[in-house]
Amino acid sequence: MLLRAPGVALALAICLAAPALAQPAGGRVRMIANPSALIGADIATAQAMQAKGAREGLATSMAEGAELILPPRQAADPLLRRKDAMPGHPHQPDAAWIACDGSFGITRGRWKTATGTGGWYATVWQRHAKKGNYQWRLSLEGTAASLPDAPEFLIGLVADCPARPTAAGADDRPAPKPAKNAPIVQRPLAGAIPADDAPAGSDSQTAQSNDGTLAWRSTVRPDGSRVFRAWQWKDGVMADIVHLDAAPDQRQGG
């Protein structure tokens, strides 16, 4: 999915963009995931940060258990309750990737301060189980001396839906609806991802979407440098989609 990116005014166009569809075996078309919803959530959060300040703006779209990597990795809820929490600056998304089942997605983009400092950011979004809207679960950023020009089009990619073995006699019938309040079943990853090679003493965590078609790894090394990598199931492999690095002295600007 490609969306023209004239600036923040894109928000309305994104909200109206059609969701991605998938056609499983048997010919039934069903709504799976909508990467434009991630872009819309990203822009709405950036606008809330500008209108209310970073602390209150981030809190408006925070998922339960959300974390910020500043570094170090910190639980977002207690951090955002502090009045001296992180300063904010305008964010502009460049691209979004979403799992086949829409349970999780990732946005990547750029930021810039009034003093001219700028860099990249990445945010992991989780779909609310009941409301269906997207809330951020993990966010980190790093400075960069220079960045490529902002793309003319925003990129939104939905993971391929992997073939899953079905029980004999299932005839491709949809799985029964889970019982109310039943725990979410997390499938294995659709394919292999690289082993975690973080040095000893690092805070490195790997996570995935519910269906295993999207995975990400966030690492804070002992020296304060950090890495964010993500993979999406495409064309039979877990393709590397995001690889961002920040040096130890690259902290958030005001």
mmCIF file of C-alpha atoms in Angstrom:
data_model
loop_
_atom_site.group_PDB
_atom_site.id
_atom_site.type_symbol
_atom_site.label_atom_id
_atom_site.label_comp_id
_atom_site.label_asym_id
_atom_site.label_seq_id
_atom_site.Cartn_x
_atom_site.Cartn_y
_atom_site.Cartn_z
ATOM 1 C CA MET A 1 0.000 0.000 0.000
ATOM 2 C CA LEU A 2 1.423 3.398 -0.986
ATOM 3 C CA LEU A 3 0.078 6.664 0.380
ATOM 4 C CA ARG A 4 1.216 10.094 -0.772
ATOM 5 C CA ALA A 5 2.864 11.990 2.053
ATOM 6 C CA PRO A 6 2.383 15.757 1.783
ATOM 7 C CA GLY A 7 2.768 16.197 5.568
ATOM 8 C CA VAL A 8 0.647 15.973 8.682
ATOM 9 C CA ALA A 9 -2.428 16.885 6.651
ATOM 10 C CA LEU A 10 -2.224 13.309 5.413
ATOM 11 C CA ALA A 11 -4.025 12.137 8.564
ATOM 12 C CA LEU A 12 -7.513 12.392 7.068
ATOM 13 C CA ALA A 13 -6.525 10.561 3.892
ATOM 14 C CA ILE A 14 -4.995 7.774 5.936
ATOM 15 C CA CYS A 15 -8.083 7.351 8.065
ATOM 16 C CA LEU A 16 -10.117 6.879 4.895
ATOM 17 C CA ALA A 17 -7.721 4.405 3.293
ATOM 18 C CA ALA A 18 -9.183 0.956 2.635
ATOM 19 C CA PRO A 19 -7.971 -1.862 4.894
ATOM 20 C CA ALA A 20 -5.899 -4.649 3.417
ATOM 21 C CA LEU A 21 -7.721 -7.860 2.531
ATOM 22 C CA ALA A 22 -6.514 -11.423 2.387
ATOM 23 C CA GLN A 23 -8.016 -14.336 0.531
ATOM 24 C CA PRO A 24 -7.349 -17.662 2.241
ATOM 25 C CA ALA A 25 -7.772 -21.023 0.579
ATOM 26 C CA GLY A 26 -11.391 -21.644 -0.258
ATOM 27 C CA GLY A 27 -11.964 -18.208 -1.773
ATOM 28 C CA ARG A 28 -13.393 -16.459 1.268
ATOM 29 C CA VAL A 29 -12.236 -12.857 1.511
ATOM 30 C CA ARG A 30 -11.851 -11.494 5.010
ATOM 31 C CA MET A 31 -10.513 -8.296 6.554
ATOM 32 C CA ILE A 32 -7.084 -8.942 8.057
ATOM 33 C CA ALA A 33 -4.974 -5.870 8.695
ATOM 34 C CA ASN A 34 -4.870 -2.179 7.914
ATOM 35 C CA PRO A 35 -1.388 -0.562 7.871
ATOM 36 C CA SER A 36 -2.905 2.875 7.307
ATOM 37 C CA ALA A 37 -4.482 2.581 10.766
ATOM 38 C CA LEU A 38 -0.965 2.433 12.212
ATOM 39 C CA ILE A 39 0.049 5.588 10.348
ATOM 40 C CA GLY A 40 -3.127 7.273 11.553
ATOM 41 C CA ALA A 41 -2.401 6.281 15.170
ATOM 42 C CA ASP A 42 1.189 7.491 14.831
ATOM 43 C CA ILE A 43 0.127 10.886 13.484
ATOM 44 C CA ALA A 44 -2.637 11.272 16.073
ATOM 45 C CA THR A 45 -0.141 10.594 18.865
ATOM 46 C CA ALA A 46 2.336 13.114 17.417
ATOM 47 C CA GLN A 47 -0.430 15.714 17.251
ATOM 48 C CA ALA A 48 -1.449 14.972 20.856
ATOM 49 C CA MET A 49 2.172 15.416 21.950
ATOM 50 C CA GLN A 50 2.294 18.815 20.269
ATOM 51 C CA ALA A 51 -1.058 19.916 21.713
ATOM 52 C CA LYS A 52 -0.726 18.529 25.257
ATOM 53 C CA GLY A 53 3.003 18.041 25.691
ATOM 54 C CA ALA A 54 4.982 14.838 25.326
ATOM 55 C CA ARG A 55 3.971 13.364 28.671
ATOM 56 C CA GLU A 56 0.200 13.728 28.307
ATOM 57 C CA GLY A 57 0.230 13.184 24.554
ATOM 58 C CA LEU A 58 1.973 9.827 24.824
ATOM 59 C CA ALA A 59 -0.302 8.758 27.666
ATOM 60 C CA THR A 60 -3.400 9.179 25.478
ATOM 61 C CA SER A 61 -2.458 6.211 23.264
ATOM 62 C CA MET A 62 -0.387 4.033 25.601
ATOM 63 C CA ALA A 63 -1.020 0.288 25.778
ATOM 64 C CA GLU A 64 -0.956 -1.641 29.021
ATOM 65 C CA GLY A 65 2.625 -2.641 29.764
ATOM 66 C CA ALA A 66 4.097 -0.037 27.362
ATOM 67 C CA GLU A 67 7.828 0.647 27.516
ATOM 68 C CA LEU A 68 10.115 3.480 26.442
ATOM 69 C CA ILE A 69 13.802 3.043 25.646
ATOM 70 C CA LEU A 70 15.528 6.338 26.377
ATOM 71 C CA PRO A 71 17.821 4.409 27.381
ATOM 72 C CA PRO A 72 17.501 2.462 29.611
ATOM 73 C CA ARG A 73 14.310 0.497 28.991
ATOM 74 C CA GLN A 74 11.644 1.870 31.305
ATOM 75 C CA ALA A 75 7.995 1.131 32.062
ATOM 76 C CA ALA A 76 6.125 4.002 30.417
ATOM 77 C CA ASP A 77 3.271 4.408 32.889
ATOM 78 C CA PRO A 78 5.276 5.526 35.950
ATOM 79 C CA LEU A 79 7.648 7.528 33.753
ATOM 80 C CA LEU A 80 4.858 9.528 32.143
ATOM 81 C CA ARG A 81 3.368 10.315 35.541
ATOM 82 C CA ARG A 82 6.467 12.372 36.303
ATOM 83 C CA LYS A 83 6.346 16.047 35.388
ATOM 84 C CA ASP A 84 10.010 15.961 34.387
ATOM 85 C CA ALA A 85 9.416 13.198 31.835
ATOM 86 C CA MET A 86 11.070 13.188 28.429
ATOM 87 C CA PRO A 87 10.816 16.296 26.248
ATOM 88 C CA GLY A 88 8.859 15.914 23.035
ATOM 89 C CA HIS A 89 9.364 16.870 19.430
ATOM 90 C CA PRO A 90 7.343 16.444 16.237
ATOM 91 C CA HIS A 91 7.303 12.962 14.690
ATOM 92 C CA GLN A 92 6.663 12.184 11.036
ATOM 93 C CA PRO A 93 6.087 8.541 9.980
ATOM 94 C CA ASP A 94 7.676 7.162 6.831
ATOM 95 C CA ALA A 95 6.436 3.557 6.772
ATOM 96 C CA ALA A 96 4.321 0.962 8.540
ATOM 97 C CA TRP A 97 4.373 -2.825 8.688
ATOM 98 C CA ILE A 98 1.608 -4.948 10.162
ATOM 99 C CA ALA A 99 1.066 -8.622 10.965
ATOM 100 C CA CYS A 100 -1.316 -10.681 8.861
ATOM 101 C CA ASP A 101 -3.780 -10.853 11.754
ATOM 102 C CA GLY A 102 -3.421 -7.147 12.576
ATOM 103 C CA SER A 103 -2.533 -7.877 16.220
ATOM 104 C CA PHE A 104 0.689 -5.829 16.124
ATOM 105 C CA GLY A 105 2.353 -3.382 13.791
ATOM 106 C CA ILE A 106 5.417 -1.155 13.552
ATOM 107 C CA THR A 107 5.891 2.402 12.340
ATOM 108 C CA ARG A 108 9.194 4.038 11.505
ATOM 109 C CA GLY A 109 9.823 7.702 10.907
ATOM 110 C CA ARG A 110 11.812 10.834 11.665
ATOM 111 C CA TRP A 111 11.791 13.614 14.243
ATOM 112 C CA LYS A 112 13.255 17.080 14.476
ATOM 113 C CA THR A 113 13.580 19.665 17.237
ATOM 114 C CA ALA A 114 13.322 23.442 17.062
ATOM 115 C CA THR A 115 17.113 23.641 17.368
ATOM 116 C CA GLY A 116 17.621 21.475 14.285
ATOM 117 C CA THR A 117 18.549 18.201 16.010
ATOM 118 C CA GLY A 118 16.880 15.245 14.364
ATOM 119 C CA GLY A 119 16.877 11.522 13.874
ATOM 120 C CA TRP A 120 14.767 8.381 13.576
ATOM 121 C CA TYR A 121 12.163 6.685 15.723
ATOM 122 C CA ALA A 122 10.411 3.328 15.763
ATOM 123 C CA THR A 123 7.176 2.411 17.515
ATOM 124 C CA VAL A 124 5.488 -0.948 18.074
ATOM 125 C CA TRP A 125 1.686 -0.779 18.095
ATOM 126 C CA GLN A 126 -0.746 -3.259 19.623
ATOM 127 C CA ARG A 127 -4.396 -3.581 18.649
ATOM 128 C CA HIS A 128 -6.740 -3.228 21.612
ATOM 129 C CA ALA A 129 -8.520 -6.553 22.097
ATOM 130 C CA LYS A 130 -11.974 -5.000 22.581
ATOM 131 C CA LYS A 131 -11.924 -1.539 20.987
ATOM 132 C CA GLY A 132 -9.841 -2.503 17.950
ATOM 133 C CA ASN A 133 -7.803 0.730 17.983
ATOM 134 C CA TYR A 134 -4.000 0.784 18.066
ATOM 135 C CA GLN A 135 -1.983 1.760 21.125
ATOM 136 C CA TRP A 136 1.785 1.996 21.313
ATOM 137 C CA ARG A 137 3.574 -0.777 23.218
ATOM 138 C CA LEU A 138 7.247 0.144 22.675
ATOM 139 C CA SER A 139 8.951 3.287 21.411
ATOM 140 C CA LEU A 140 12.557 4.335 20.981
ATOM 141 C CA GLU A 141 14.531 6.821 18.946
ATOM 142 C CA GLY A 142 18.037 7.969 18.108
ATOM 143 C CA THR A 143 19.704 11.031 16.653
ATOM 144 C CA ALA A 144 21.251 11.143 13.200
ATOM 145 C CA ALA A 145 23.592 13.689 11.635
ATOM 146 C CA SER A 146 21.612 13.415 8.409
ATOM 147 C CA LEU A 147 18.623 11.503 7.101
ATOM 148 C CA PRO A 148 17.427 10.703 3.586
ATOM 149 C CA ASP A 149 14.721 13.006 2.276
ATOM 150 C CA ALA A 150 11.231 12.178 3.483
ATOM 151 C CA PRO A 151 9.606 9.805 0.990
ATOM 152 C CA GLU A 152 6.969 11.071 -1.404
ATOM 153 C CA PHE A 153 4.799 8.103 -0.496
ATOM 154 C CA LEU A 154 4.271 6.413 2.831
ATOM 155 C CA ILE A 155 4.703 2.659 2.616
ATOM 156 C CA GLY A 156 2.255 0.304 4.326
ATOM 157 C CA LEU A 157 2.956 -3.436 4.074
ATOM 158 C CA VAL A 158 0.853 -6.324 5.374
ATOM 159 C CA ALA A 159 2.609 -9.583 6.177
ATOM 160 C CA ASP A 160 1.743 -12.595 4.053
ATOM 161 C CA CYS A 161 -0.666 -14.990 5.723
ATOM 162 C CA PRO A 162 1.212 -18.287 6.112
ATOM 163 C CA ALA A 163 -0.428 -21.575 5.290
ATOM 164 C CA ARG A 164 -1.270 -23.351 8.509
ATOM 165 C CA PRO A 165 -1.936 -27.092 8.741
ATOM 166 C CA THR A 166 -5.581 -27.895 9.433
ATOM 167 C CA ALA A 167 -7.065 -30.902 11.148
ATOM 168 C CA ALA A 168 -8.266 -33.717 8.934
ATOM 169 C CA GLY A 169 -11.787 -33.075 7.738
ATOM 170 C CA ALA A 170 -11.676 -29.365 8.603
ATOM 171 C CA ASP A 171 -12.489 -28.435 4.967
ATOM 172 C CA ASP A 172 -10.886 -25.021 5.522
ATOM 173 C CA ARG A 173 -13.683 -24.045 7.851
ATOM 174 C CA PRO A 174 -12.828 -21.061 10.073
ATOM 175 C CA ALA A 175 -11.621 -21.819 13.572
ATOM 176 C CA PRO A 176 -14.334 -21.630 16.212
ATOM 177 C CA LYS A 177 -14.669 -18.297 17.985
ATOM 178 C CA PRO A 178 -12.688 -18.394 21.239
ATOM 179 C CA ALA A 179 -14.613 -18.271 24.474
ATOM 180 C CA LYS A 180 -15.101 -14.903 26.123
ATOM 181 C CA ASN A 181 -12.007 -13.833 28.085
ATOM 182 C CA ALA A 182 -10.072 -16.834 26.761
ATOM 183 C CA PRO A 183 -6.287 -16.255 26.743
ATOM 184 C CA ILE A 184 -4.753 -15.228 23.421
ATOM 185 C CA VAL A 185 -3.028 -18.125 21.686
ATOM 186 C CA GLN A 186 0.337 -17.087 20.279
ATOM 187 C CA ARG A 187 1.419 -19.089 17.246
ATOM 188 C CA PRO A 188 5.086 -19.900 16.564
ATOM 189 C CA LEU A 189 6.988 -17.574 14.248
ATOM 190 C CA ALA A 190 6.146 -18.195 10.621
ATOM 191 C CA GLY A 191 9.873 -18.501 9.861
ATOM 192 C CA ALA A 192 13.288 -18.212 11.446
ATOM 193 C CA ILE A 193 14.852 -14.893 12.429
ATOM 194 C CA PRO A 194 18.542 -14.270 13.216
ATOM 195 C CA ALA A 195 19.822 -15.330 16.616
ATOM 196 C CA ASP A 196 20.247 -12.588 19.192
ATOM 197 C CA ASP A 197 23.932 -11.622 19.078
ATOM 198 C CA ALA A 198 23.789 -8.876 21.718
ATOM 199 C CA PRO A 199 26.923 -8.740 23.894
ATOM 200 C CA ALA A 200 26.879 -10.022 27.445
ATOM 201 C CA GLY A 201 25.195 -7.661 29.871
ATOM 202 C CA SER A 202 22.786 -6.264 27.264
ATOM 203 C CA ASP A 203 19.077 -5.755 27.844
ATOM 204 C CA SER A 204 17.747 -7.491 24.733
ATOM 205 C CA GLN A 205 14.166 -8.603 24.203
ATOM 206 C CA THR A 206 12.523 -10.301 21.224
ATOM 207 C CA ALA A 207 8.753 -10.242 20.730
ATOM 208 C CA GLN A 208 6.223 -11.097 18.028
ATOM 209 C CA SER A 209 2.671 -10.679 16.799
ATOM 210 C CA ASN A 210 0.027 -13.179 17.874
ATOM 211 C CA ASP A 211 0.166 -14.992 14.532
ATOM 212 C CA GLY A 212 3.968 -15.059 14.239
ATOM 213 C CA THR A 213 4.139 -13.024 10.994
ATOM 214 C CA LEU A 214 5.846 -9.992 12.581
ATOM 215 C CA ALA A 215 8.759 -9.997 15.019
ATOM 216 C CA TRP A 216 11.000 -7.357 16.566
ATOM 217 C CA ARG A 217 14.037 -7.142 18.847
ATOM 218 C CA SER A 218 15.028 -4.174 20.977
ATOM 219 C CA THR A 219 18.485 -4.101 22.535
ATOM 220 C CA VAL A 220 20.224 -1.743 24.941
ATOM 221 C CA ARG A 221 23.927 -2.558 25.173
ATOM 222 C CA PRO A 222 25.978 -2.008 28.355
ATOM 223 C CA ASP A 223 27.493 1.165 26.866
ATOM 224 C CA GLY A 224 24.012 2.681 26.308
ATOM 225 C CA SER A 225 23.920 2.127 22.556
ATOM 226 C CA ARG A 226 20.774 0.505 21.241
ATOM 227 C CA VAL A 227 19.463 -1.429 18.284
ATOM 228 C CA PHE A 228 15.988 -2.052 16.952
ATOM 229 C CA ARG A 229 15.370 -4.747 14.344
ATOM 230 C CA ALA A 230 12.141 -6.102 12.894
ATOM 231 C CA TRP A 231 11.100 -8.848 10.493
ATOM 232 C CA GLN A 232 7.916 -9.545 8.496
ATOM 233 C CA TRP A 233 6.743 -12.748 6.799
ATOM 234 C CA LYS A 234 7.054 -12.112 3.045
ATOM 235 C CA ASP A 235 7.549 -14.517 0.140
ATOM 236 C CA GLY A 236 8.253 -17.473 2.405
ATOM 237 C CA VAL A 237 10.833 -15.858 4.711
ATOM 238 C CA MET A 238 10.951 -13.527 7.687
ATOM 239 C CA ALA A 239 12.280 -10.538 5.748
ATOM 240 C CA ASP A 240 14.415 -7.904 7.500
ATOM 241 C CA ILE A 241 12.304 -4.709 7.393
ATOM 242 C CA VAL A 242 13.806 -2.373 10.013
ATOM 243 C CA HIS A 243 17.375 -2.086 11.298
ATOM 244 C CA LEU A 244 18.090 1.044 13.352
ATOM 245 C CA ASP A 245 21.089 1.845 15.544
ATOM 246 C CA ALA A 246 21.822 4.609 18.044
ATOM 247 C CA ALA A 247 25.250 5.312 19.534
ATOM 248 C CA PRO A 248 25.724 5.772 23.296
ATOM 249 C CA ASP A 249 25.766 9.569 23.061
ATOM 250 C CA GLN A 250 22.637 9.740 20.906
ATOM 251 C CA ARG A 251 19.972 10.649 23.436
ATOM 252 C CA GLN A 252 16.681 12.361 22.908
ATOM 253 C CA GLY A 253 16.899 16.058 22.226
ATOM 254 C CA GLY A 254 14.655 18.719 23.661
#
